[in-house]
Structures are given as C-alpha cells and as structure tokens.
Amino acid sequence: MPAEVDELDPGQRIALEACVIAAITWCTPEGEARARARLLMECHGRFTRAWGVHGKGASFSDFLERLCKAPVGELLPGPGSWSKLWDVRLLEDDGTATPVLTRLAMEASEQAQEVPGMGADLRHLHSVLRALGKLPTGARLSRITAEAVQHAVFRALQQAGFAAYTEGRKTLVTRPVMARRALARHAHLVDLGVYTAISPMRQFAGWWASCPFCQWTLRAVPRGRHAADLRCEDSRHVERGARFRMSLQDGQWRLAPAGGEIRAMPKLQPVEGHVALSYGLWQWIVLPGLLEIELKERAEKARAHVRLWPYGDSYDLHITKNGITWRVDVKTWADPQGIAERMREDPEGCAGLIVVIPEHLGGYTGLLARALGPHGARVMTDVSLIGEVSAA
C-alpha cells in the first residue's frame, strides 16, 4: 500500500490522509461524540483545501456521503491513476472499515493515533519501538515501515541467542494471542513488550475469537447490544470464511458462521487474562511468517533442503537442491521505498537475494524489481519460486 501512496502528488496525499482519518473516525464507535465530530470537520477542511483550484470539494454532508460510497479515485483531486488503490473503497456498504482503510491508517497516515480505537494499536507499536531504542521519547513517526518494525524486533530477539531467536520468532508467528500465564514462560518476549491487552476494536461484551487461518483476534463490529459481526482483518481470510456472527442466545454468547469454507468454529474466549500482538506486528511479522513456514513445507515437498531463518535477520529461507541455492526474503507487502531503504542500510546488501511476495501481489513484481534490481536482488511470487525449485 505505501508504494501506491508514494505515487500520489502532494494534493492527493493530503486529500487521502483527510479521507482515511475521517473514514476511520466515522466507523469507530469509541470516543466522545463531540471530539469525533470535531475531527471529522477538521478532515473536511483539509479535504476541501486539497481540492483547491480543482473546485470540486464537497459540502460536509456530501463529504461524508462520498466517504461511504465512492472509491478512492473519486475522492482525490487531479488526474487519475493506474493504481489499484484508485478503485477500492474505504468503507464497506454497512459503514465498517475495509481492510484497505485499516492498512492505510496504519502504514501511511500521520494522524491515525488521534482516532479512538486505532490509536491504541499505534501507541503500542510506538512503545515497542521506543523500548528497542528506535524511537526517541516524545518523537512521532510520520510513517511506520514494515522493514523498520521487523528489523527492530528481530535484532532484539537475536540478542538472546540463536535458539531463543528462532523459538521467539516462531512463537510470534504461530501464537499471536496468548494467555498471560503462557506468555510468562517466554521471558524474552515479555521483555520486548510486544504483547499487549486485546484492542477494544477486537472484542465485544468481554469476549474475543481468533481467525482460523492466522490465529489472530477477529475484528468485532457491534450490531446493537446483543450481536456483533466478527471477521479477520485479512480480506483473503474473510473470503475463505473467517467471518462469524456473535449473538446472545439463551443467556450465552454464541458464534455462527457467516459463509465461506470454515467447518471448525473458533471458540469465544474471555478478554480477561489474554494478551495479543497489535495490528502492525500481526501485519508485518505474523502474515509473512506464516508464508515463510508454508514455503518451507512446499519446498521440502519438492525434495529441497530448507533452513528457516538461517542467519537471524539476514533473510528468511535458505533452500538448496541439486547444487542450486535460493536465498529467500519474504515480503507480504509492496513497499519498494521501505524495502530499498532497509537494503541500503544492510552492510551485506541484497546481492543474490530473492525477494518473494505472495501471488495475489504479483502485479508489484515489476515495481519491486525496478527498486531492488540495482542492488542485485531478484523478485518473484511464491508460486514462481516453488515452480523453480520443483523444476530444478
């Protein structure tokens, strides 16, 4: 998503920022009503100024209506774009946040921490970076990059030794939510402060449930006092069935599937006594980690020898087969600027490295290749990588 934002001109970025903050504020039930209304009006003012000479700014009521119904391309001034961002919406038909809106607020917004609910995730991420010495006290990040977060957390884990590093990284990926008592057995993770209280946006009536695919907390969208929709923040998981209706029946809260391929239902669990990774850590550590583990299993089925996280934070998979070696760094986001900045900071560089992105982001291989090719890296999708390993 940052790659698409980087392509916008200054006026479009200002308008997008205003729309993102307004949309998140509009669909968040938390916070004092007057403060939320004031923030919405401030966003409308910035939106109107961003349109400037284009003269197509909207009245406050029209602004809110367009937020709810229009794709991003119709919200921004200036010429159109080929970018996929142009065609997506910030809000669903029912007024709830789309996955794109949540990612934009987290990855490309300078004001998201002002929004009730969303601010909790950002404040936790800031506290982790401060504790790891990556963010001076009192400073604010204009942009949090996946590369910076991964690098900070993984380097801190490495200080405990290689065994603790691999065990800690696998725990983060496979157990993004944990009972507090279970977390106490992972001293190095406790010291990092990466687990925190379950976000208000991902609980209802004191209960939460996990996504069957990534095991992270489902987002809870209240439907009155006695029901809520629960769904994963990852749209692909939602399409596969990670969406449920929580309702009060005979005095007990129960879950029912809301479509998809899910057969085994997740369990409702009490918020009390549980901790979870915040949104940014789920997005930038759990999702790529799940793909890394999956790639290891798929490459081994193709009769390759695989080492997972072989040299700490250098890259993710070392694959060998018939004298051929693949040094693989997995990315589940398309951020050429952030990735290239991280590569330039790495004294070992990325010569000979293969940057692998999931197949659904295959449209970004050319963009990433242009940014990373001069550093000596190749870019391909996970499907292409396994195809290459299988053919060797």
CSV table of C-alpha atoms in Angstrom, one decimal:
chain,number,residue,atom,x,y,z
A,1,MET,CA,0.0,0.0,0.0
A,2,PRO,CA,2.7,2.6,0.7
A,3,ALA,CA,4.0,2.0,-2.8
A,4,GLU,CA,0.7,3.3,-4.2
A,5,VAL,CA,0.6,6.2,-1.8
A,6,ASP,CA,4.1,7.2,-2.9
A,7,GLU,CA,2.8,7.7,-6.4
A,8,LEU,CA,0.3,10.4,-5.4
A,9,ASP,CA,1.1,14.1,-5.8
A,10,PRO,CA,1.1,16.3,-2.6
A,11,GLY,CA,-2.5,17.4,-3.0
A,12,GLN,CA,-3.7,13.9,-3.5
A,13,ARG,CA,-1.8,12.7,-0.4
A,14,ILE,CA,-3.4,15.5,1.7
A,15,ALA,CA,-6.9,14.6,0.4
A,16,LEU,CA,-6.3,10.8,1.0
A,17,GLU,CA,-5.0,11.5,4.6
A,18,ALA,CA,-8.1,13.5,5.3
A,19,CYS,CA,-10.4,10.8,3.9
A,20,VAL,CA,-8.6,8.0,5.8
A,21,ILE,CA,-8.8,9.7,9.1
A,22,ALA,CA,-12.4,10.8,8.5
A,23,ALA,CA,-13.4,7.2,7.5
A,24,ILE,CA,-11.8,5.6,10.4
A,25,THR,CA,-13.4,8.1,12.8
A,26,TRP,CA,-16.8,7.7,11.1
A,27,CYS,CA,-16.8,3.9,11.6
A,28,THR,CA,-15.3,3.8,15.1
A,29,PRO,CA,-18.0,3.8,17.8
A,30,GLU,CA,-15.5,4.6,20.6
A,31,GLY,CA,-14.6,8.0,21.9
A,32,GLU,CA,-16.6,11.1,22.9
A,33,ALA,CA,-19.1,12.2,20.2
A,34,ARG,CA,-18.1,15.9,20.2
A,35,ALA,CA,-14.4,15.1,19.8
A,36,ARG,CA,-15.2,12.7,16.9
A,37,ALA,CA,-17.4,15.4,15.2
A,38,ARG,CA,-14.6,17.9,15.6
A,39,LEU,CA,-12.1,15.6,14.0
A,40,LEU,CA,-14.5,14.9,11.1
A,41,MET,CA,-14.9,18.6,10.4
A,42,GLU,CA,-11.1,19.2,10.5
A,43,CYS,CA,-10.7,16.4,8.0
A,44,HIS,CA,-13.4,18.0,5.8
A,45,GLY,CA,-11.5,21.3,5.9
A,46,ARG,CA,-8.2,19.6,4.8
A,47,PHE,CA,-10.1,17.7,2.1
A,48,THR,CA,-11.6,20.9,0.7
A,49,ARG,CA,-8.2,22.8,0.7
A,50,ALA,CA,-6.6,19.8,-1.0
A,51,TRP,CA,-9.0,20.2,-4.0
A,52,GLY,CA,-8.1,23.9,-4.2
A,53,VAL,CA,-8.2,25.1,-7.8
A,54,HIS,CA,-10.0,21.9,-9.0
A,55,GLY,CA,-13.0,23.3,-7.4
A,56,LYS,CA,-14.7,20.0,-6.7
A,57,GLY,CA,-14.5,20.0,-2.9
A,58,ALA,CA,-17.7,18.8,-1.2
A,59,SER,CA,-20.0,20.2,1.5
A,60,PHE,CA,-19.7,18.4,4.8
A,61,SER,CA,-22.7,16.2,4.3
A,62,ASP,CA,-21.6,15.4,0.7
A,63,PHE,CA,-18.1,14.6,2.0
A,64,LEU,CA,-19.5,12.0,4.5
A,65,GLU,CA,-21.7,10.5,1.8
A,66,ARG,CA,-18.8,10.2,-0.7
A,67,LEU,CA,-16.6,8.6,2.0
A,68,CYS,CA,-19.3,5.9,2.5
A,69,LYS,CA,-19.9,5.2,-1.2
A,70,ALA,CA,-17.2,6.4,-3.5
A,71,PRO,CA,-13.9,4.6,-4.5
A,72,VAL,CA,-10.6,6.3,-3.6
A,73,GLY,CA,-10.2,7.6,-7.1
A,74,GLU,CA,-13.3,9.8,-6.8
A,75,LEU,CA,-12.1,11.3,-3.6
A,76,LEU,CA,-8.8,12.6,-4.8
A,77,PRO,CA,-8.1,15.7,-6.9
A,78,GLY,CA,-6.1,15.8,-10.0
A,79,PRO,CA,-5.5,13.2,-12.8
A,80,GLY,CA,-6.5,9.5,-12.4
A,81,SER,CA,-4.0,6.7,-11.9
A,82,TRP,CA,-3.5,3.1,-13.0
A,83,SER,CA,-3.1,2.1,-9.3
A,84,LYS,CA,-5.4,-0.5,-7.8
A,85,LEU,CA,-5.8,2.0,-5.0
A,86,TRP,CA,-7.9,4.1,-7.3
A,87,ASP,CA,-10.7,1.5,-7.4
A,88,VAL,CA,-11.0,0.4,-3.8
A,89,ARG,CA,-13.4,1.8,-1.1
A,90,LEU,CA,-12.5,2.9,2.4
A,91,LEU,CA,-15.8,1.8,3.9
A,92,GLU,CA,-18.0,-1.3,3.3
A,93,ASP,CA,-21.7,-1.0,2.4
A,94,ASP,CA,-22.5,-1.4,6.1
A,95,GLY,CA,-20.3,1.5,7.1
A,96,THR,CA,-17.5,-0.6,8.6
A,97,ALA,CA,-13.8,-0.3,7.7
A,98,THR,CA,-12.4,-2.2,4.7
A,99,PRO,CA,-9.0,-3.9,5.1
A,100,VAL,CA,-7.6,-1.2,2.8
A,101,LEU,CA,-8.7,1.5,5.1
A,102,THR,CA,-7.1,-0.1,8.2
A,103,ARG,CA,-3.8,-0.6,6.3
A,104,LEU,CA,-3.7,3.0,5.0
A,105,ALA,CA,-4.4,4.3,8.5
A,106,MET,CA,-1.6,2.2,10.0
A,107,GLU,CA,1.0,2.4,7.2
A,108,ALA,CA,0.5,5.8,5.5
A,109,SER,CA,-1.2,8.2,7.9
A,110,GLU,CA,0.4,10.8,10.2
A,111,GLN,CA,-2.8,11.3,12.3
A,112,ALA,CA,-4.2,7.8,12.9
A,113,GLN,CA,-3.1,7.9,16.5
A,114,GLU,CA,-5.7,10.6,17.1
A,115,VAL,CA,-8.5,8.3,16.3
A,116,PRO,CA,-10.1,6.3,19.1
A,117,GLY,CA,-9.5,2.6,18.8
A,118,MET,CA,-6.9,2.8,16.0
A,119,GLY,CA,-4.7,4.9,18.3
A,120,ALA,CA,-4.3,2.0,20.7
A,121,ASP,CA,-2.6,-0.1,18.1
A,122,LEU,CA,-0.3,2.8,17.0
A,123,ARG,CA,0.6,3.7,20.6
A,124,HIS,CA,1.6,0.2,21.4
A,125,LEU,CA,3.8,0.0,18.2
A,126,HIS,CA,5.4,3.3,19.2
A,127,SER,CA,6.1,2.0,22.7
A,128,VAL,CA,7.7,-1.2,21.3
A,129,LEU,CA,10.0,0.9,19.0
A,130,ARG,CA,10.9,3.3,21.9
A,131,ALA,CA,11.7,0.3,24.2
A,132,LEU,CA,14.0,-1.0,21.4
A,133,GLY,CA,15.7,2.3,21.0
A,134,LYS,CA,14.3,3.0,17.6
A,135,LEU,CA,12.1,6.0,18.5
A,136,PRO,CA,13.2,8.8,20.8
A,137,THR,CA,10.9,9.7,23.6
A,138,GLY,CA,8.4,12.4,22.5
A,139,ALA,CA,9.1,11.7,18.8
A,140,ARG,CA,6.3,10.8,16.3
A,141,LEU,CA,6.8,8.8,13.2
A,142,SER,CA,5.4,10.3,10.0
A,143,ARG,CA,5.4,6.8,8.6
A,144,ILE,CA,5.9,3.4,10.2
A,145,THR,CA,7.5,1.0,7.8
A,146,ALA,CA,7.3,-2.8,8.0
A,147,GLU,CA,11.0,-3.0,7.4
A,148,ALA,CA,11.8,-0.9,10.4
A,149,VAL,CA,9.5,-2.8,12.7
A,150,GLN,CA,10.7,-6.2,11.6
A,151,HIS,CA,14.3,-5.2,11.9
A,152,ALA,CA,13.9,-3.7,15.4
A,153,VAL,CA,12.0,-6.8,16.8
A,154,PHE,CA,14.2,-9.4,15.2
A,155,ARG,CA,17.5,-7.8,16.2
A,156,ALA,CA,16.3,-7.5,19.8
A,157,LEU,CA,15.4,-11.2,19.7
A,158,GLN,CA,18.9,-12.1,18.4
A,159,GLN,CA,20.5,-10.6,21.5
A,160,ALA,CA,19.2,-13.6,23.5
A,161,GLY,CA,21.0,-16.1,21.2
A,162,PHE,CA,20.1,-18.0,18.1
A,163,ALA,CA,18.0,-20.7,19.8
A,164,ALA,CA,15.9,-18.0,21.6
A,165,TYR,CA,15.7,-16.1,18.4
A,166,THR,CA,14.2,-18.9,16.3
A,167,GLU,CA,11.9,-20.0,19.1
A,168,GLY,CA,10.7,-16.5,19.8
A,169,ARG,CA,10.1,-15.7,16.1
A,170,LYS,CA,8.1,-18.9,15.7
A,171,THR,CA,6.1,-18.1,18.8
A,172,LEU,CA,5.2,-14.7,17.4
A,173,VAL,CA,4.1,-16.2,14.1
A,174,THR,CA,2.1,-19.1,15.5
A,175,ARG,CA,0.8,-17.6,18.7
A,176,PRO,CA,-0.3,-14.0,18.1
A,177,VAL,CA,-2.7,-14.3,21.0
A,178,MET,CA,-1.7,-15.9,24.3
A,179,ALA,CA,-2.9,-16.3,27.9
A,180,ARG,CA,-0.9,-14.1,30.2
A,181,ARG,CA,0.2,-17.1,32.2
A,182,ALA,CA,1.6,-18.8,29.0
A,183,LEU,CA,3.4,-15.6,28.0
A,184,ALA,CA,5.2,-15.5,31.3
A,185,ARG,CA,7.1,-18.7,30.2
A,186,HIS,CA,8.6,-16.6,27.3
A,187,ALA,CA,10.8,-14.2,29.2
A,188,HIS,CA,12.5,-12.7,26.1
A,189,LEU,CA,9.1,-11.9,24.6
A,190,VAL,CA,7.9,-10.4,27.9
A,191,ASP,CA,11.0,-8.2,27.9
A,192,LEU,CA,10.2,-6.9,24.4
A,193,GLY,CA,6.7,-5.8,25.4
A,194,VAL,CA,5.3,-7.0,22.0
A,195,TYR,CA,2.1,-8.4,23.6
A,196,THR,CA,-0.5,-6.1,24.9
A,197,ALA,CA,-4.1,-6.0,26.0
A,198,ILE,CA,-6.6,-7.0,23.3
A,199,SER,CA,-7.7,-3.9,21.4
A,200,PRO,CA,-11.2,-2.6,22.0
A,201,MET,CA,-11.8,-2.9,18.3
A,202,ARG,CA,-11.3,-6.7,18.5
A,203,GLN,CA,-13.6,-7.6,21.4
A,204,PHE,CA,-17.3,-7.5,22.2
A,205,ALA,CA,-19.1,-7.9,25.6
A,206,GLY,CA,-15.8,-9.1,27.1
A,207,TRP,CA,-15.2,-11.8,24.6
A,208,TRP,CA,-12.9,-12.4,21.6
A,209,ALA,CA,-12.3,-15.1,19.0
A,210,SER,CA,-9.4,-16.0,16.7
A,211,CYS,CA,-9.1,-16.3,12.9
A,212,PRO,CA,-9.0,-20.0,11.9
A,213,PHE,CA,-6.2,-19.1,9.4
A,214,CYS,CA,-3.8,-16.8,11.2
A,215,GLN,CA,-5.0,-17.3,14.9
A,216,TRP,CA,-5.1,-13.5,15.5
A,217,THR,CA,-8.0,-11.7,17.0
A,218,LEU,CA,-11.0,-11.1,14.8
A,219,ARG,CA,-12.3,-7.6,14.5
A,220,ALA,CA,-15.7,-7.1,16.2
A,221,VAL,CA,-18.3,-4.9,14.6
A,222,PRO,CA,-21.2,-4.3,17.0
A,223,ARG,CA,-24.7,-4.9,15.7
A,224,GLY,CA,-26.7,-3.4,18.6
A,225,ARG,CA,-26.3,-4.5,22.2
A,226,HIS,CA,-26.8,-8.2,21.6
A,227,ALA,CA,-24.9,-9.1,18.5
A,228,ALA,CA,-21.7,-8.4,16.6
A,229,ASP,CA,-20.0,-9.4,13.4
A,230,LEU,CA,-16.5,-10.9,13.8
A,231,ARG,CA,-14.1,-11.0,10.9
A,232,CYS,CA,-10.4,-11.2,10.2
A,233,GLU,CA,-8.5,-8.1,9.1
A,234,ASP,CA,-7.1,-10.0,6.1
A,235,SER,CA,-9.5,-9.9,3.2
A,236,ARG,CA,-8.3,-13.2,1.8
A,237,HIS,CA,-9.1,-14.9,5.1
A,238,VAL,CA,-12.5,-13.3,5.1
A,239,GLU,CA,-13.2,-14.7,1.6
A,240,ARG,CA,-12.3,-18.1,2.8
A,241,GLY,CA,-14.8,-17.9,5.7
A,242,ALA,CA,-13.1,-16.1,8.6
A,243,ARG,CA,-16.3,-14.2,9.3
A,244,PHE,CA,-18.9,-15.0,12.0
A,245,ARG,CA,-22.0,-13.6,13.8
A,246,MET,CA,-21.8,-13.4,17.6
A,247,SER,CA,-25.1,-13.2,19.4
A,248,LEU,CA,-26.7,-13.7,22.7
A,249,GLN,CA,-28.8,-16.9,22.8
A,250,ASP,CA,-30.5,-18.3,26.0
A,251,GLY,CA,-28.2,-16.1,28.1
A,252,GLN,CA,-25.0,-17.3,26.4
A,253,TRP,CA,-22.8,-15.7,23.7
A,254,ARG,CA,-22.5,-18.0,20.7
A,255,LEU,CA,-20.8,-17.9,17.3
A,256,ALA,CA,-22.3,-18.9,14.0
A,257,PRO,CA,-20.5,-19.0,10.5
A,258,ALA,CA,-21.4,-16.2,8.1
A,259,GLY,CA,-20.2,-18.0,4.9
A,260,GLY,CA,-17.1,-19.5,3.4
A,261,GLU,CA,-15.3,-22.8,3.8
A,262,ILE,CA,-15.0,-22.8,7.6
A,263,ARG,CA,-16.1,-26.0,9.2
A,264,ALA,CA,-14.5,-25.9,12.7
A,265,MET,CA,-15.7,-22.9,14.6
A,266,PRO,CA,-13.3,-20.8,16.7
A,267,LYS,CA,-14.1,-20.6,20.4
A,268,LEU,CA,-15.2,-17.4,22.2
A,269,GLN,CA,-12.7,-16.7,24.9
A,270,PRO,CA,-12.7,-14.1,27.7
A,271,VAL,CA,-10.7,-10.9,27.1
A,272,GLU,CA,-9.6,-11.1,30.7
A,273,GLY,CA,-6.3,-13.0,31.1
A,274,HIS,CA,-5.3,-12.8,27.4
A,275,VAL,CA,-2.8,-10.6,25.5
A,276,ALA,CA,-2.2,-10.2,21.8
A,277,LEU,CA,0.1,-8.6,19.2
A,278,SER,CA,-1.1,-5.3,17.9
A,279,TYR,CA,-2.1,-4.7,14.3
A,280,GLY,CA,1.3,-3.7,13.0
A,281,LEU,CA,3.0,-6.7,14.5
A,282,TRP,CA,0.4,-9.0,13.1
A,283,GLN,CA,0.6,-7.4,9.6
A,284,TRP,CA,4.4,-7.3,9.4
A,285,ILE,CA,5.5,-10.3,11.4
A,286,VAL,CA,2.7,-12.9,11.6
A,287,LEU,CA,1.5,-12.8,8.0
A,288,PRO,CA,4.9,-13.0,6.4
A,289,GLY,CA,5.9,-15.6,9.0
A,290,LEU,CA,3.0,-17.8,8.0
A,291,LEU,CA,4.1,-17.6,4.4
A,292,GLU,CA,7.7,-18.4,5.3
A,293,ILE,CA,6.6,-21.6,7.2
A,294,GLU,CA,4.3,-22.6,4.3
A,295,LEU,CA,7.1,-22.1,1.7
A,296,LYS,CA,9.4,-24.3,3.8
A,297,GLU,CA,6.9,-27.1,3.7
A,298,ARG,CA,6.2,-26.7,0.0
A,299,ALA,CA,9.9,-26.6,-0.9
A,300,GLU,CA,10.5,-29.7,1.2
A,301,LYS,CA,7.7,-31.5,-0.7
A,302,ALA,CA,9.7,-30.5,-3.9
A,303,ARG,CA,12.6,-32.5,-2.4
A,304,ALA,CA,14.7,-29.5,-1.5
A,305,HIS,CA,16.6,-29.0,1.8
A,306,VAL,CA,15.4,-25.9,3.6
A,307,ARG,CA,16.7,-23.9,6.6
A,308,LEU,CA,14.2,-21.5,8.1
A,309,TRP,CA,15.6,-18.2,9.4
A,310,PRO,CA,19.2,-19.5,8.9
A,311,TYR,CA,21.2,-16.3,9.7
A,312,GLY,CA,19.0,-14.3,12.0
A,313,ASP,CA,17.5,-11.2,10.3
A,314,SER,CA,19.6,-11.5,7.1
A,315,TYR,CA,16.9,-13.5,5.1
A,316,ASP,CA,14.2,-16.0,5.8
A,317,LEU,CA,14.8,-19.3,3.9
A,318,HIS,CA,17.9,-21.0,2.7
A,319,ILE,CA,16.8,-23.5,0.0
A,320,THR,CA,19.2,-25.9,-1.7
A,321,LYS,CA,18.5,-28.6,-4.3
A,322,ASN,CA,20.8,-30.3,-6.8
A,323,GLY,CA,23.6,-27.8,-6.3
A,324,ILE,CA,21.3,-24.7,-6.7
A,325,THR,CA,20.8,-22.3,-3.8
A,326,TRP,CA,17.9,-19.9,-3.2
A,327,ARG,CA,18.4,-17.2,-0.5
A,328,VAL,CA,14.8,-16.0,0.1
A,329,ASP,CA,13.5,-12.9,1.8
A,330,VAL,CA,9.7,-13.0,2.1
A,331,LYS,CA,7.5,-9.8,1.9
A,332,THR,CA,3.8,-9.7,2.2
A,333,TRP,CA,3.6,-6.0,1.4
A,334,ALA,CA,4.5,-4.0,-1.7
A,335,ASP,CA,6.7,-1.1,-0.3
A,336,PRO,CA,9.7,-0.6,-2.7
A,337,GLN,CA,10.8,2.5,-0.8
A,338,GLY,CA,10.8,0.9,2.6
A,339,ILE,CA,12.4,-2.3,1.4
A,340,ALA,CA,15.1,-0.4,-0.6
A,341,GLU,CA,15.9,1.8,2.4
A,342,ARG,CA,16.4,-1.3,4.6
A,343,MET,CA,18.5,-3.0,1.9
A,344,ARG,CA,20.8,0.1,1.6
A,345,GLU,CA,21.2,0.1,5.4
A,346,ASP,CA,22.3,-3.6,5.5
A,347,PRO,CA,26.0,-3.8,5.1
A,348,GLU,CA,25.6,-7.2,3.5
A,349,GLY,CA,23.3,-5.8,0.9
A,350,CYS,CA,21.0,-8.0,-1.1
A,351,ALA,CA,23.1,-9.3,-4.0
A,352,GLY,CA,21.9,-12.7,-4.9
A,353,LEU,CA,18.8,-12.4,-2.7
A,354,ILE,CA,15.4,-13.5,-4.0
A,355,VAL,CA,12.6,-11.3,-2.7
A,356,VAL,CA,9.4,-13.3,-2.7
A,357,ILE,CA,5.9,-11.8,-2.5
A,358,PRO,CA,2.5,-13.7,-2.3
A,359,GLU,CA,0.8,-14.5,-5.6
A,360,HIS,CA,-2.0,-12.0,-5.0
A,361,LEU,CA,0.6,-9.2,-5.0
A,362,GLY,CA,2.1,-10.4,-8.3
A,363,GLY,CA,1.3,-7.2,-10.0
A,364,TYR,CA,4.0,-5.5,-8.0
A,365,THR,CA,6.9,-7.6,-9.1
A,366,GLY,CA,7.9,-5.2,-11.8
A,367,LEU,CA,7.8,-2.2,-9.4
A,368,LEU,CA,9.8,-4.0,-6.8
A,369,ALA,CA,12.3,-5.3,-9.3
A,370,ARG,CA,13.0,-1.8,-10.5
A,371,ALA,CA,13.7,-0.7,-7.0
A,372,LEU,CA,15.7,-3.7,-5.9
A,373,GLY,CA,17.3,-4.9,-9.1
A,374,PRO,CA,20.1,-2.3,-8.9
A,375,HIS,CA,21.0,-3.8,-5.5
A,376,GLY,CA,21.4,-7.3,-7.1
A,377,ALA,CA,18.1,-8.8,-5.9
A,378,ARG,CA,15.5,-10.9,-7.9
A,379,VAL,CA,11.8,-10.5,-7.3
A,380,MET,CA,9.2,-13.3,-7.8
A,381,THR,CA,6.0,-14.7,-6.4
A,382,ASP,CA,5.7,-17.7,-4.0
A,383,VAL,CA,4.2,-19.7,-6.9
A,384,SER,CA,7.1,-18.9,-9.2
A,385,LEU,CA,9.6,-19.8,-6.5
A,386,ILE,CA,8.2,-23.2,-5.8
A,387,GLY,CA,7.9,-23.8,-9.6
A,388,GLU,CA,11.5,-23.0,-10.0
A,389,VAL,CA,12.5,-25.2,-7.1
A,390,SER,CA,10.3,-28.1,-8.3
A,391,ALA,CA,11.9,-27.9,-11.8
A,392,ALA,CA,15.5,-28.0,-10.5
